[in-house]
Each structure stands twice: as structure tokens, then as C-alpha cells.
XYZ file of C-alpha atoms in Angstrom:
695
model
C -64.243 -39.833 -90.912
C -63.218 -38.012 -87.806
C -61.022 -39.668 -85.311
C -62.143 -39.897 -81.677
C -60.993 -36.881 -79.727
C -60.513 -34.771 -82.842
C -61.919 -31.272 -82.461
C -64.151 -30.679 -85.466
C -66.524 -27.877 -86.285
C -69.758 -28.436 -88.119
C -73.019 -26.521 -88.512
C -74.791 -29.004 -86.256
C -72.271 -28.670 -83.414
C -72.332 -24.855 -83.602
C -76.101 -24.862 -83.424
C -76.031 -27.185 -80.410
C -73.460 -24.975 -78.639
C -75.562 -21.847 -79.301
C -78.657 -23.578 -77.974
C -76.791 -24.623 -74.822
C -75.624 -21.102 -74.073
C -79.079 -19.731 -74.819
C -80.543 -22.220 -72.347
C -77.951 -21.243 -69.753
C -78.807 -17.559 -70.192
C -82.479 -18.319 -69.816
C -81.814 -20.165 -66.545
C -79.808 -17.196 -65.261
C -82.584 -14.759 -66.108
C -85.155 -16.989 -64.413
C -83.006 -17.157 -61.283
C -82.679 -13.366 -61.187
C -86.417 -12.896 -61.652
C -87.173 -15.334 -58.838
C -84.779 -13.547 -56.467
C -82.537 -16.582 -56.103
C -79.439 -14.671 -57.145
C -78.056 -11.660 -55.386
C -76.485 -8.414 -56.527
C -74.028 -7.496 -59.216
C -71.965 -10.399 -60.484
C -74.330 -12.949 -58.818
C -71.580 -13.739 -56.309
C -73.886 -14.627 -53.455
C -73.023 -18.270 -52.886
C -76.521 -19.324 -53.953
C -77.057 -21.818 -56.781
C -80.231 -21.501 -58.894
C -82.549 -24.466 -59.099
C -81.508 -27.000 -61.706
C -77.766 -26.227 -61.483
C -75.075 -27.921 -59.493
C -71.526 -27.077 -58.591
C -70.140 -23.583 -58.730
C -72.387 -20.533 -58.475
C -73.059 -18.530 -61.633
C -70.629 -15.856 -60.425
C -67.807 -17.674 -62.269
C -69.804 -17.507 -65.507
C -70.504 -13.755 -65.502
C -70.098 -11.734 -67.512
C -70.490 -13.956 -70.581
C -68.488 -13.109 -73.689
C -70.115 -10.527 -75.895
C -70.115 -12.779 -78.985
C -72.149 -15.355 -77.047
C -74.694 -12.754 -75.975
C -75.521 -11.791 -79.545
C -79.062 -12.823 -80.392
C -79.659 -14.256 -76.905
C -82.165 -13.176 -74.273
C -79.650 -10.709 -72.759
C -80.108 -7.363 -74.454
C -82.265 -4.483 -73.340
C -84.630 -6.985 -71.731
C -81.754 -8.773 -70.001
C -80.452 -5.509 -68.532
C -83.917 -4.825 -67.216
C -83.961 -8.204 -65.446
C -80.503 -7.551 -63.994
C -81.585 -4.177 -62.608
C -84.742 -5.732 -61.211
C -82.658 -8.312 -59.390
C -80.460 -5.631 -57.849
C -83.504 -3.612 -56.734
C -85.054 -6.657 -55.112
C -81.823 -7.402 -53.268
C -81.556 -3.819 -51.989
C -85.177 -3.871 -50.894
C -84.630 -7.172 -49.082
C -81.548 -5.743 -47.351
C -83.396 -2.584 -46.286
C -86.264 -4.669 -44.921
C -83.846 -6.823 -42.939
C -82.144 -3.737 -41.478
C -85.524 -2.343 -40.453
C -86.393 -5.619 -38.723
C -83.095 -5.557 -36.836
C -83.705 -1.943 -35.819
C -87.211 -2.672 -34.542
C -86.019 -5.715 -32.609
C -83.198 -3.643 -31.134
C -85.725 -1.185 -29.708
C -87.630 -3.940 -27.912
C -85.880 -3.917 -24.561
C -88.312 -6.248 -22.836
C -89.697 -5.999 -19.316
C -88.224 -5.380 -15.894
C -86.394 -8.394 -14.489
C -82.986 -9.156 -13.048
C -81.663 -10.463 -16.327
C -83.360 -7.696 -18.304
C -81.837 -4.822 -16.316
C -78.383 -6.383 -16.489
C -78.691 -7.007 -20.217
C -79.730 -3.391 -20.879
C -76.872 -1.991 -18.806
C -74.308 -4.046 -20.688
C -75.791 -3.105 -24.056
C -75.348 0.621 -23.358
C -71.697 0.049 -22.409
C -71.746 -0.071 -18.600
C -70.237 -2.702 -16.318
C -72.416 -4.871 -14.069
C -71.639 -6.713 -10.855
C -73.971 -8.688 -8.612
C -73.340 -8.188 -4.921
C -74.103 -10.870 -2.372
C -77.137 -10.433 -0.188
C -76.306 -8.248 2.778
C -77.809 -8.841 6.232
C -81.104 -6.975 6.540
C -81.425 -6.166 2.861
C -83.610 -9.147 1.890
C -82.441 -9.150 -1.687
C -79.518 -8.827 -4.057
C -78.053 -5.628 -5.476
C -76.975 -5.084 -9.079
C -74.198 -2.495 -9.313
C -74.041 -0.692 -12.670
C -70.844 1.314 -13.002
C -69.076 3.542 -15.484
C -66.060 5.825 -15.206
C -67.910 8.539 -13.273
C -71.343 7.130 -12.449
C -72.578 4.345 -10.152
C -76.121 2.932 -9.991
C -77.231 0.337 -7.444
C -80.502 -1.494 -8.123
C -81.888 -3.517 -5.211
C -84.116 -6.481 -6.106
C -86.258 -7.512 -3.161
C -86.393 -11.154 -2.123
C -85.771 -13.732 -4.784
C -87.999 -12.193 -7.456
C -87.784 -9.374 -9.972
C -89.432 -6.661 -7.894
C -87.271 -3.545 -7.516
C -86.960 -2.403 -3.918
C -84.842 0.715 -4.408
C -82.319 2.538 -6.600
C -79.246 4.538 -5.606
C -77.494 6.968 -7.968
C -74.053 8.337 -7.183
C -71.061 10.070 -8.712
C -68.013 8.862 -6.739
C -65.594 11.378 -8.251
C -67.935 14.333 -7.732
C -68.738 15.059 -4.111
C -70.022 18.545 -4.995
C -71.928 19.990 -7.903
C -75.450 19.889 -9.252
C -75.238 16.253 -10.325
C -74.367 15.120 -6.802
C -76.874 17.419 -5.119
C -79.710 16.151 -7.306
C -78.676 12.482 -7.230
C -81.619 11.630 -4.976
C -84.092 13.033 -7.513
C -82.381 11.102 -10.288
C -82.485 7.875 -8.287
C -86.217 8.332 -7.713
C -86.749 8.824 -11.454
C -84.895 5.569 -12.162
C -86.896 3.764 -9.497
C -90.160 4.953 -11.069
C -88.934 3.712 -14.451
C -88.456 0.244 -12.961
C -91.526 0.226 -10.713
C -94.054 1.758 -13.111
C -96.939 4.045 -12.267
C -98.594 3.669 -8.917
C -101.787 1.662 -9.062
C -101.156 0.326 -12.565
C -100.950 -3.453 -12.701
C -99.008 -5.480 -15.256
C -95.500 -5.818 -16.554
C -93.250 -2.770 -16.625
C -91.288 -2.052 -19.785
C -87.632 -1.048 -19.792
C -87.857 1.686 -22.446
C -87.858 4.658 -20.064
C -85.131 3.166 -17.899
C -82.939 2.505 -20.932
C -83.461 6.074 -22.172
C -82.124 7.530 -18.931
C -79.383 4.923 -18.716
C -78.204 5.681 -22.248
C -78.014 9.396 -21.441
C -75.775 8.763 -18.433
C -73.677 6.200 -20.297
C -73.115 8.570 -23.213
C -71.833 11.369 -20.985
C -69.688 8.883 -19.090
C -68.234 7.316 -22.239
C -67.395 10.593 -24.015
C -65.465 11.939 -21.045
C -61.849 11.065 -21.906
C -58.470 12.722 -21.697
C -59.242 14.580 -18.511
C -62.438 16.140 -19.921
C -65.560 15.328 -17.925
C -68.798 15.729 -19.884
C -70.813 15.901 -16.653
C -68.817 19.011 -15.705
C -69.350 20.505 -19.161
C -73.112 20.033 -19.018
C -73.218 21.364 -15.466
C -71.371 24.509 -16.578
C -73.972 25.197 -19.270
C -76.769 24.552 -16.782
C -75.195 26.956 -14.291
C -75.115 29.704 -16.917
C -78.757 29.118 -17.815
C -79.755 29.262 -14.136
C -77.899 32.557 -13.719
C -79.767 34.005 -16.696
C -83.060 32.685 -15.280
C -82.404 34.324 -11.918
C -81.453 37.659 -13.512
C -84.555 37.732 -15.698
C -87.011 36.718 -12.965
C -85.501 39.318 -10.622
C -85.882 42.070 -13.217
C -89.418 40.940 -14.002
C -90.311 41.012 -10.307
C -88.992 44.565 -9.965
C -91.025 45.756 -12.947
C -94.301 44.084 -11.922
C -94.454 43.915 -8.160
C -98.160 43.061 -8.109
C -97.802 39.798 -10.052
C -97.529 36.456 -8.334
C -94.286 34.520 -8.330
C -95.909 31.750 -10.405
C -96.991 34.233 -13.074
C -93.514 35.763 -13.232
C -91.853 32.381 -13.656
C -94.395 31.348 -16.299
C -93.753 34.549 -18.217
C -89.994 33.959 -18.236
C -90.475 30.286 -19.133
C -92.760 30.979 -22.123
C -91.463 34.342 -23.326
C -87.967 34.771 -21.896
C -84.844 32.686 -21.482
C -86.649 29.516 -20.353
C -86.481 27.643 -17.060
C -83.490 25.354 -16.381
C -84.309 22.124 -14.565
C -82.496 19.006 -13.389
C -84.017 15.517 -13.644
C -87.455 16.925 -14.512
C -90.385 15.057 -16.094
C -88.739 11.696 -15.425
C -85.742 12.456 -17.695
C -82.291 12.480 -16.159
C -80.025 15.356 -17.016
C -79.896 19.116 -17.386
C -82.815 20.535 -19.385
C -84.184 23.929 -20.413
C -87.978 24.183 -20.392
C -89.197 26.752 -22.914
C -92.954 26.203 -23.361
C -95.987 25.006 -21.413
C -99.406 24.231 -22.778
C -102.412 25.952 -21.155
C -99.995 28.377 -19.546
C -102.697 30.999 -18.868
C -105.050 28.719 -16.919
C -102.773 26.128 -15.307
C -102.586 26.527 -11.559
C -104.412 29.856 -11.329
C -107.654 30.771 -9.619
C -110.614 32.166 -11.497
C -111.217 35.912 -11.118
C -114.193 38.104 -11.946
C -112.462 39.438 -15.064
C -111.929 36.028 -16.617
C -113.777 35.091 -19.789
C -115.775 31.882 -20.111
C -112.890 30.146 -21.858
C -110.690 30.562 -18.768
C -112.614 27.992 -16.701
C -112.739 24.208 -17.055
C -116.047 22.482 -17.817
C -118.524 22.355 -14.984
C -119.434 18.678 -15.455
C -115.949 17.272 -15.859
C -112.700 18.602 -14.493
C -109.635 18.847 -16.636
C -107.253 15.925 -16.366
C -105.191 15.901 -13.190
C -102.006 15.280 -15.142
C -99.389 17.982 -15.226
C -99.538 20.242 -18.291
C -97.161 19.315 -21.067
C -93.883 21.216 -20.935
C -91.631 21.390 -23.967
C -87.947 21.195 -23.119
C -84.452 20.766 -24.537
C -82.092 18.388 -22.731
C -78.440 19.452 -22.746
C -76.298 16.499 -23.839
C -73.035 15.707 -25.594
C -72.335 13.763 -28.774
C -69.186 12.740 -30.652
C -68.054 15.137 -33.382
C -64.658 16.070 -34.774
C -63.363 19.358 -33.409
C -62.274 20.226 -36.964
C -65.896 20.191 -38.123
C -67.653 21.927 -35.227
C -66.567 23.854 -32.091
C -66.037 21.362 -29.262
C -67.371 21.434 -25.723
C -65.816 23.717 -23.128
C -65.776 22.937 -19.432
C -66.464 26.284 -17.800
C -68.915 28.157 -15.620
C -67.972 31.532 -17.110
C -70.516 31.673 -19.939
C -72.351 34.814 -18.793
C -71.546 37.803 -16.583
C -73.117 38.446 -13.210
C -74.338 41.886 -14.288
C -77.983 42.137 -15.362
C -78.743 43.136 -18.896
C -79.204 46.818 -19.690
C -82.292 48.552 -21.086
C -80.356 49.382 -24.246
C -79.633 45.723 -24.861
C -83.259 44.868 -24.209
C -84.433 47.439 -26.781
C -82.016 46.087 -29.357
C -83.328 42.588 -28.723
C -86.940 43.507 -29.581
C -88.134 42.411 -33.040
C -91.381 42.083 -34.938
C -92.649 38.521 -34.333
C -94.535 38.446 -37.668
C -92.053 39.933 -40.154
C -88.673 38.764 -38.854
C -89.095 35.056 -38.151
C -85.421 34.087 -38.279
C -83.517 33.460 -35.024
C -82.237 36.713 -33.548
C -78.494 37.255 -33.333
C -78.862 39.867 -30.576
C -79.322 39.046 -26.916
C -80.444 41.009 -23.854
C -77.644 39.409 -21.813
C -73.899 39.902 -21.688
C -72.341 36.577 -22.629
C -68.757 35.439 -22.318
C -66.660 33.136 -24.480
C -64.657 30.923 -22.097
C -61.253 29.584 -23.196
C -61.177 26.228 -24.988
C -60.784 23.019 -23.051
C -57.858 20.788 -24.016
C -57.504 17.043 -23.835
C -54.356 16.111 -21.948
C -52.366 12.923 -21.931
C -52.781 12.671 -18.176
C -56.425 11.778 -17.442
C -56.126 13.204 -13.923
C -55.202 16.666 -15.202
C -57.257 19.142 -17.172
C -55.940 22.183 -19.003
C -58.484 24.988 -18.928
C -56.096 27.846 -19.626
C -55.929 29.331 -23.097
C -52.344 30.494 -22.631
C -51.202 27.076 -21.508
C -52.942 25.426 -24.466
C -51.120 27.786 -26.813
C -47.779 26.933 -25.233
C -48.402 23.199 -25.315
C -48.726 22.072 -28.924
C -49.462 18.494 -27.886
C -52.809 19.440 -26.334
C -55.899 18.876 -28.445
C -59.516 19.894 -28.067
C -62.001 17.057 -27.473
C -63.936 15.577 -30.367
C -67.222 16.170 -28.561
C -69.858 18.863 -29.029
C -72.945 20.054 -27.168
C -76.403 19.159 -28.425
C -79.908 20.078 -27.295
C -82.312 17.152 -27.612
C -85.899 18.356 -27.993
C -88.754 16.736 -26.062
C -90.987 16.330 -27.937
C -89.419 16.782 -31.383
C -90.631 19.734 -33.453
C -92.207 19.564 -36.900
C -91.140 22.626 -38.909
C -90.972 23.606 -42.599
C -87.732 22.808 -44.365
C -86.719 26.457 -44.678
C -87.225 26.966 -40.950
C -85.044 23.925 -40.257
C -82.332 25.342 -42.494
C -82.515 28.683 -40.652
C -82.267 26.966 -37.268
C -79.197 24.952 -38.203
C -77.602 27.960 -39.913
C -78.011 30.023 -36.736
C -75.900 27.517 -34.779
C -73.346 27.134 -37.554
C -74.170 23.503 -38.330
C -75.120 22.426 -41.849
C -78.188 20.294 -42.297
C -77.112 16.846 -43.450
C -77.866 16.421 -47.136
C -79.071 12.853 -46.723
C -81.626 14.050 -44.148
C -83.302 16.433 -46.626
C -86.067 14.195 -47.918
C -89.130 15.123 -50.017
C -91.381 14.784 -46.971
C -94.226 17.258 -46.631
C -95.630 18.827 -43.488
C -98.836 16.876 -43.976
C -97.147 13.474 -44.340
C -95.032 13.984 -41.213
C -98.000 15.188 -39.178
C -100.076 12.133 -40.165
C -97.537 9.362 -40.739
C -100.016 6.530 -40.143
C -102.515 7.501 -42.855
C -101.875 7.941 -46.555
C -104.962 9.224 -48.371
C -104.541 10.247 -52.006
C -105.310 13.927 -51.284
C -103.896 16.508 -48.919
C -107.122 16.579 -46.869
C -107.098 15.156 -43.349
C -110.381 14.584 -41.548
C -111.019 13.951 -37.855
C -114.045 14.075 -35.576
C -113.961 15.224 -31.990
C -116.159 16.109 -29.030
C -115.579 19.050 -26.719
C -117.374 21.187 -24.199
C -118.428 24.693 -25.093
C -116.892 27.620 -23.151
C -118.403 27.473 -19.688
C -118.924 23.706 -19.836
C -122.706 23.821 -20.428
C -122.965 21.795 -23.646
C -121.062 19.118 -25.486
C -120.439 19.723 -29.180
C -119.245 17.539 -32.046
C -116.772 18.873 -34.576
C -115.508 17.488 -37.862
C -112.183 19.010 -38.898
C -110.666 18.985 -42.373
C -107.071 20.154 -42.712
C -105.748 21.680 -45.932
C -102.039 22.314 -46.413
C -99.851 23.097 -49.372
C -98.903 19.748 -50.976
C -95.481 21.225 -51.785
C -94.811 22.397 -48.203
C -91.724 20.326 -47.450
C -90.930 19.872 -43.784
C -88.600 18.149 -41.363
C -88.838 16.862 -37.797
C -86.097 18.332 -35.607
C -85.113 16.103 -32.699
C -81.775 17.672 -31.701
C -79.835 20.876 -32.342
C -76.045 21.098 -31.931
C -74.638 24.236 -30.340
C -71.304 25.650 -29.227
C -72.566 28.289 -26.761
C -75.716 28.392 -24.572
C -76.441 31.809 -26.076
C -77.430 30.055 -29.301
C -80.123 27.958 -27.634
C -81.599 30.961 -25.805
C -81.778 32.871 -29.082
C -83.629 29.969 -30.720
C -86.377 29.765 -28.084
C -88.793 32.220 -29.819
C -88.770 30.047 -32.963
C -89.177 26.828 -30.960
C -92.158 28.282 -29.084
C -93.767 29.341 -32.345
C -93.865 25.808 -33.710
C -94.641 24.221 -30.348
C -97.799 26.337 -30.221
C -98.739 25.416 -33.803
C -98.230 21.725 -32.982
C -100.463 22.071 -29.921
C -103.261 23.665 -31.952
C -103.181 20.900 -34.553
C -102.841 18.068 -32.046
C -105.855 19.188 -30.023
C -107.998 19.022 -33.135
C -106.703 15.844 -34.750
C -105.051 13.984 -31.833
C -106.810 15.255 -28.684
C -106.192 12.045 -26.742
C -102.443 12.819 -26.782
C -102.962 16.171 -25.042
C -102.917 15.809 -21.224
C -105.002 18.924 -20.717
C -107.843 17.736 -22.947
C -107.726 13.953 -22.818
C -110.676 13.724 -20.450
C -112.766 16.145 -22.511
C -112.492 14.772 -26.037
C -112.658 11.604 -28.044
C -111.534 11.438 -31.630
C -111.495 9.063 -34.558
C -109.300 9.919 -37.527
C -111.276 9.492 -40.758
C -114.173 8.124 -38.729
C -116.998 9.130 -36.417
C -116.903 9.842 -32.716
C -119.533 8.462 -30.367
C -121.445 10.784 -28.102
C -122.926 9.998 -24.718
C -126.358 9.159 -26.160
C -124.865 6.584 -28.511
C -122.871 4.987 -25.713
C -125.916 4.899 -23.454
C -127.985 3.312 -26.213
C -125.258 0.745 -26.840
C -125.181 -0.130 -23.145
C -128.941 -0.528 -23.071
C -128.840 -2.777 -26.107
C -126.151 -4.905 -24.509
C -128.142 -5.217 -21.283
C -131.380 -6.085 -23.093
C -129.783 -8.584 -25.453
C -127.589 -10.680 -23.245
C -128.313 -13.743 -25.332
C -126.977 -11.958 -28.457
C -130.171 -12.859 -30.337
C -131.041 -10.637 -33.331
C -134.229 -8.534 -33.114
C -137.339 -10.049 -34.625
C -138.735 -8.697 -37.926
C -141.775 -7.303 -36.117
C -139.619 -5.311 -33.711
C -137.538 -3.972 -36.597
C -140.679 -2.809 -38.382
C -141.965 -1.207 -35.178
C -138.723 0.722 -34.775
C -138.903 1.992 -38.339
C -142.547 3.121 -38.078
C -142.284 4.579 -34.567
C -138.699 5.717 -33.933
C -137.828 6.451 -30.344
C -136.982 10.017 -29.236
C -133.449 8.825 -28.501
C -133.000 7.642 -32.098
C -134.375 10.934 -33.383
C -131.970 12.923 -31.243
C -129.084 10.784 -32.508
C -130.103 11.404 -36.107
C -130.068 15.170 -35.503
C -126.659 15.134 -33.798
C -124.489 16.060 -36.771
C -120.985 17.377 -36.284
C -120.116 20.930 -37.245
C -117.871 20.966 -40.302
C -114.769 23.111 -39.830
C -112.215 23.631 -42.586
C -108.710 24.479 -41.367
C -106.153 25.874 -43.800
C -102.505 26.244 -42.824
C -100.273 28.305 -45.093
C -96.495 28.813 -44.934
C -96.214 31.200 -47.885
C -96.003 34.375 -45.779
C -93.408 35.549 -43.295
C -95.339 33.861 -40.466
C -97.550 30.726 -40.639
C -101.215 31.583 -41.038
C -104.339 29.670 -39.982
C -107.713 30.182 -41.628
C -110.911 28.586 -40.294
C -114.175 28.369 -42.234
C -117.409 27.115 -40.681
C -121.124 27.786 -40.547
C -122.785 29.947 -37.919
C -126.597 30.019 -37.911
C -126.841 29.889 -41.672
C -123.932 32.245 -42.193
C -120.435 31.468 -43.402
C -117.846 32.507 -40.815
C -114.183 32.931 -41.651
C -111.394 33.525 -39.123
C -107.732 34.053 -39.910
C -104.686 34.694 -37.748
C -100.898 34.365 -37.805
C -98.593 32.740 -35.262
C -95.312 34.611 -34.849
C -92.240 34.262 -32.683
C -92.804 33.366 -29.029
C -96.244 32.023 -30.087
C -97.500 35.575 -30.540
C -100.945 35.652 -32.174
C -101.636 38.560 -34.521
C -103.027 39.752 -37.848
C -106.495 38.561 -36.805
C -109.334 38.780 -39.335
C -112.952 37.833 -38.621
C -115.650 37.778 -41.303
C -119.233 36.504 -41.171
C -120.949 36.390 -44.587
C -124.723 36.344 -44.900
C -126.153 33.088 -46.211
C -129.520 31.501 -46.730
C -130.192 31.596 -43.019
C -130.783 35.354 -43.037
C -128.895 38.430 -42.056
C -126.199 38.839 -39.481
C -127.103 38.273 -35.873
C -125.796 40.976 -33.571
C -126.358 38.940 -30.449
C -123.034 38.407 -28.701
C -124.341 36.235 -25.923
C -121.784 33.799 -24.622
C -118.962 35.691 -26.245
C -120.130 35.277 -29.835
C -118.976 37.665 -32.531
C -120.708 38.399 -35.814
C -120.952 40.946 -38.570
C -118.365 42.202 -41.003
C -115.037 43.386 -39.701
C -115.757 47.052 -40.331
C -119.247 47.809 -41.690
C -121.153 50.274 -39.520
C -118.747 49.919 -36.648
C -116.041 52.112 -35.277
C -112.434 51.131 -35.488
C -112.222 50.886 -31.716
C -114.998 48.302 -31.559
C -113.453 46.268 -34.370
C -110.084 46.398 -32.622
C -111.631 45.219 -29.359
C -113.294 42.299 -31.117
C -109.999 41.263 -32.666
C -108.299 41.496 -29.275
C -110.997 39.224 -27.848
C -110.413 36.669 -30.597
C -106.678 36.880 -29.971
C -107.212 36.254 -26.262
C -109.448 33.253 -26.974
C -106.709 31.724 -29.127
C -103.884 32.408 -26.663
C -105.795 31.376 -23.541
C -107.808 28.480 -24.923
C -105.059 27.141 -27.231
C -107.804 25.225 -29.011
C -109.324 25.935 -32.420
C -112.500 24.095 -31.438
C -112.984 26.388 -28.441
C -112.432 29.382 -30.730
C -115.177 28.198 -33.085
C -117.657 27.616 -30.268
C -116.861 31.003 -28.747
C -117.528 32.748 -32.067
C -120.717 30.796 -32.654
C -121.863 31.633 -29.136
C -123.122 29.339 -26.414
C -126.719 30.124 -27.280
C -126.179 29.688 -31.031
């Protein structure tokens, strides 16, 4: 007999102990599978159902001799990994929720404006109501910036905004403070004539830009001065180039000269433009050939807006790069320099201009040459005395305690550019900044262009309506986009730089992809294009309604106010005797247009295939630097509809690219196609021009 308390070992007790541990392991595996236990070690503070006391973290890992023959083996490791993956997915989902909620800034109100200002790092102070003001003023202040927001009466309506820089009585920031204050007021007031609540997103965007420059200015280095110095250099280059252009072409208008420099030269520097506060460089404008110009006798049909409907009154979209600052170690990248001596006052020479020329279709990398004479100003040092600033290179060499600021310049693109991965690598290599490895994702050009849809193939389909050249007819198009499924791409939102010369040298590449984005957006997202929003309606992977369908829908709504279904007799009558309107709707089929975009060559190449009066038409062209269109090919193959039609009424083009025709005539036809692409900036207009208005 065994005495009470004596530790004995028997086959029955060993079996019971093994069964207990096996049951415990099974409970652990069930908890992992149900997501009740966290990551490695299960030390999450959560207790699985059916257990009390300490969490299973104190029990893991179990001894190896107890795991033998139990559920933990290859299957147990699989359950453990599954638990970790679920925990990581849950954490990523929670971070995404926090990020989305952080972007919801709310609507304009007294509390909302104050909350946003404090969140971006600025101080707020409510001032008492002054006699005659009829409201209270919220003062938003930083180290170098002051914003006063006047709320009228006792409500949340904004009466006025004042923007000032107390420490800067002179300079571009102070001179343009009135324009900046008006931009902030419009952010808080909303568009004129639009009722409803006003969101704080635009106001916060401008406020963050000012707060960032204000916060990074430490140690006697003022980021507002640094940005102003870069802007001054860009304005000097703009003035030199427009002056030279005016001397070469005296007959051109001032608007045409400025547009030429903006879209093909050094860009146009602006301050507080397009509702965005700060120094910016505009480098591209959509519809640049027809915006703001009068029609002449030499213009083609594509140069005029439709006769029935005018183009939207909104300003054409201008692509720009805002000059900002961001934190970065001076050991990793050249820091900012506060100077106005970035470029000489002498105009560029003809020799420099000849060296700057390059083939826009063979050499698509950013050019290292420049038609201007640039300077490298001395480095700016951070001093211990905030009221002093050391701008002298010799003094910085003599004073070993001085250090360069851990801040660098960056150009933030509006809107961001979608480019192939190799192009992104070339852009960052030209400014001496490596592309972050974690940002190189297996994302294709197609998936970034259409982030909201995920079909199983690389085909994207959209329907659209547009007017033919001359505005006489309305046509329906159905576009299908084909891209290389292995064409990896990246969206570039900002580009760091150490010298304004680097941004000017990048402009030809930026214009190239801005033009490509415009061509694709007008086909697949026409409602987002200001210059064509009133002319087109689109439905991705769906059908677009024409005017006859809308009119028929309105008539049906007016005749069936009681929402009663049609009687069987009326349905039969409609089937036996269809109305002319229904017949016309049945015949209104969209024109199928296949668009192929290839990145395999030196320059991106478009190829369009569509039907023209029973013939298969094929058009190809490349887009080079500075949005230069070239390498145009036009083919029309004979189909079942008969031979080629030589009628070129309405600007149509037909026939093979060389059969029975002289080289001069073929060259003129290609030049016409090139002009249609550059002036119209719309692949749908190109198709209708080739088909011909009478086709």
C-alpha cells in the first residue's frame, strides 16, 4: 500500500498525465486558431476560454519530451504561424483605421480650426471681441508665422483671415501675404454659391506646409528664407528665358511666349497659386495650344470647342512642383542652403543652348547639361545663437562647432506622377537620392492607374461620349487598354533636391509623363479633366447614356408618376411596333477602340486600333521628352467594307502610309496626325479626326 502523500509512478498515472498535457495542447491550438491568443509566446494578457488564472505565456514553450506524440508537430507549427499571421493582419488593419480616421479633419467650426492648428504643432490663442469687429479672433502662431482667423458673430462663419510674418518685413513671403490670406479664407469659406458644410482638408494642407517650414527653422536657419532663395533663382531664370524668347520671336504674343517657356523651358515660378500656399514651379498645362487664344483662319477643326456646348469655364489644369523642406540628416543628403546666389545674371549662351539639345525619343534620361550658368552657394551653418546665421564658407571652416542643418529641399508634385519603375530610378539617381527599398513594390502601371478595380486580366474598359471635331455630332467610344502585365511602376509624389538646377533638368521627363497621364485620363476618367468635364460622361466597365436615353427616361418618369408597371398589352404593342426612338437607341453602338501602351522602347509608345468604314485603322506614335510627339505611323487596312476611301473630308486620313503616294504627302499626313495629338490632347478626338466627320 502507498502512504498518503507518497509520490508513486504507475502506468495509470503516466497515462493520465499524458492525457492531461494532450488536452492542454489541444486547448492551446484551439485558442490560436480562434485568434484568442496573440503573437509569439502567447504573451498577450488574454486567457483562452475554459482556462483561468495565468495566461498560457507561462506555459510556453512546453518541454520537448511532452510534445512527443501530441498535436504539436508539423501541424502545430502551422497553427502557430497562422496565429501570428492573423495577429499581424489585425494590427495592420487597426493601423489603417487609425490612419483613415486621422485624415478626417471634420468641418469648419471654431473648435475644428483650433483643433487642426494644434495638431499640426502651432499655438492658438483666442482674443476677446474688439469694438466694431462683431466676432472673436483666433490667433494661430508659430516661430515665424502668424495667422488670424476672424469668426463673425457668435457662430462658426469665417469673416476674414490675416496672414503675416512678423520677423520678415520684406521678401516675397511678406509681399504675397495678402494672396496667401485670401487662399486660406477660401479654404474656410468654400466655393462661392455652393451650399453645405465646408471641409477642413484644404485648410489643413496649407497650414501643415507653413507649420513644417516654421518648425524646421532652427539654429538661426530660416526655411522660409531658403525657399525664397530658390524661388528667386527660378524667377531669374524665367525672366532670362522669356526675354530671349521675345527677342527671337517678336511677332508672338506675350501669352504664347510664356506658355512656351512654361511647357518647354524652365517652367514658371509662382507664389500661392492654385489655392496652395508656398513657392511652386509650374511646368505643364493641359490644352496649352487652345487655352485663352482666339481662333484664326489657319486653325484646324480640332482647335475650336464644340458649337453646342462650350468648354468648362474652369481654369486648365496646371502641373506644378511646390518647393518645400523636410527633415533629413546632412550626412545622408546635402542640406538646404540659404542663398539667393544660385544662378548668374548673365543670359545663357548659344553654345550652352546647343549642348543642351537632345533627342527626345532616344535619350529619355534627365539631362545633366543646362543652358544656364548656375552657381553653388556656400553651405549654411547652424549656429548656437538663434539670432545669428553663418553664411560664409570661410567662417564655417574656421569654426568647427558649426554644423549644417539636418534639413533638405524637396519638390512636392501636384498631382503626383505615375511612371515606370526604371524611370523612377533614373529620376532619383539624377538628384543623388536612392529610392527607398521598402517603397519598391511589385505594383504594375495598370494597377496604379486603376486602383479601384481589380479584374483578372490586364484589360481595362471604359465608355465615353465626346463631340467630333467641329462640334457637329456626338459620338460614343468604348476604350480597351492593354499594357504589359510585367510593367512595374511607381507613383512619385515628391523629389528631393540639393540645387534648383536639378529640378529644371527634370522638367522634360515630368512633362513627358504628365502628357501621357492626360491622354489616359481623358479616355478612362474624363470627368476628372477640367477641360472636358462638360463634354463627356464615362462609366468604367459599364455603359454611358446618351441624350436620347436620358430624354426617354425623363419621358417615362413623367408618364408614369404612379410608378405602375406597363400593362401586358402595351408591352406587346411596343415589341410589335417599336418606336423610332427605340430603333435609334438600338443602332447607337459605341465605336470599339483598342489602346496599347508599351514601355519596351526608349520612349513610351501608343498604338490605337479601330474600325473605319469597314476598314481596320491602326495609329501609332511615341511620346518623348517635353511631351514631344513623334515616330507617327498610320495604316488603314482594307476589310469587308471595300477598298480604301480617299475622301479626306473633315480631316480624315486613309490609305496605306506609302502606296502610290509621294514621300512629301505621307510626311504631311503624319505632321497633321502629330498636330491633332498635340493640340487636341485626346485620343478620342484623334480617332474621330481620322475617321472623318462625314464618316
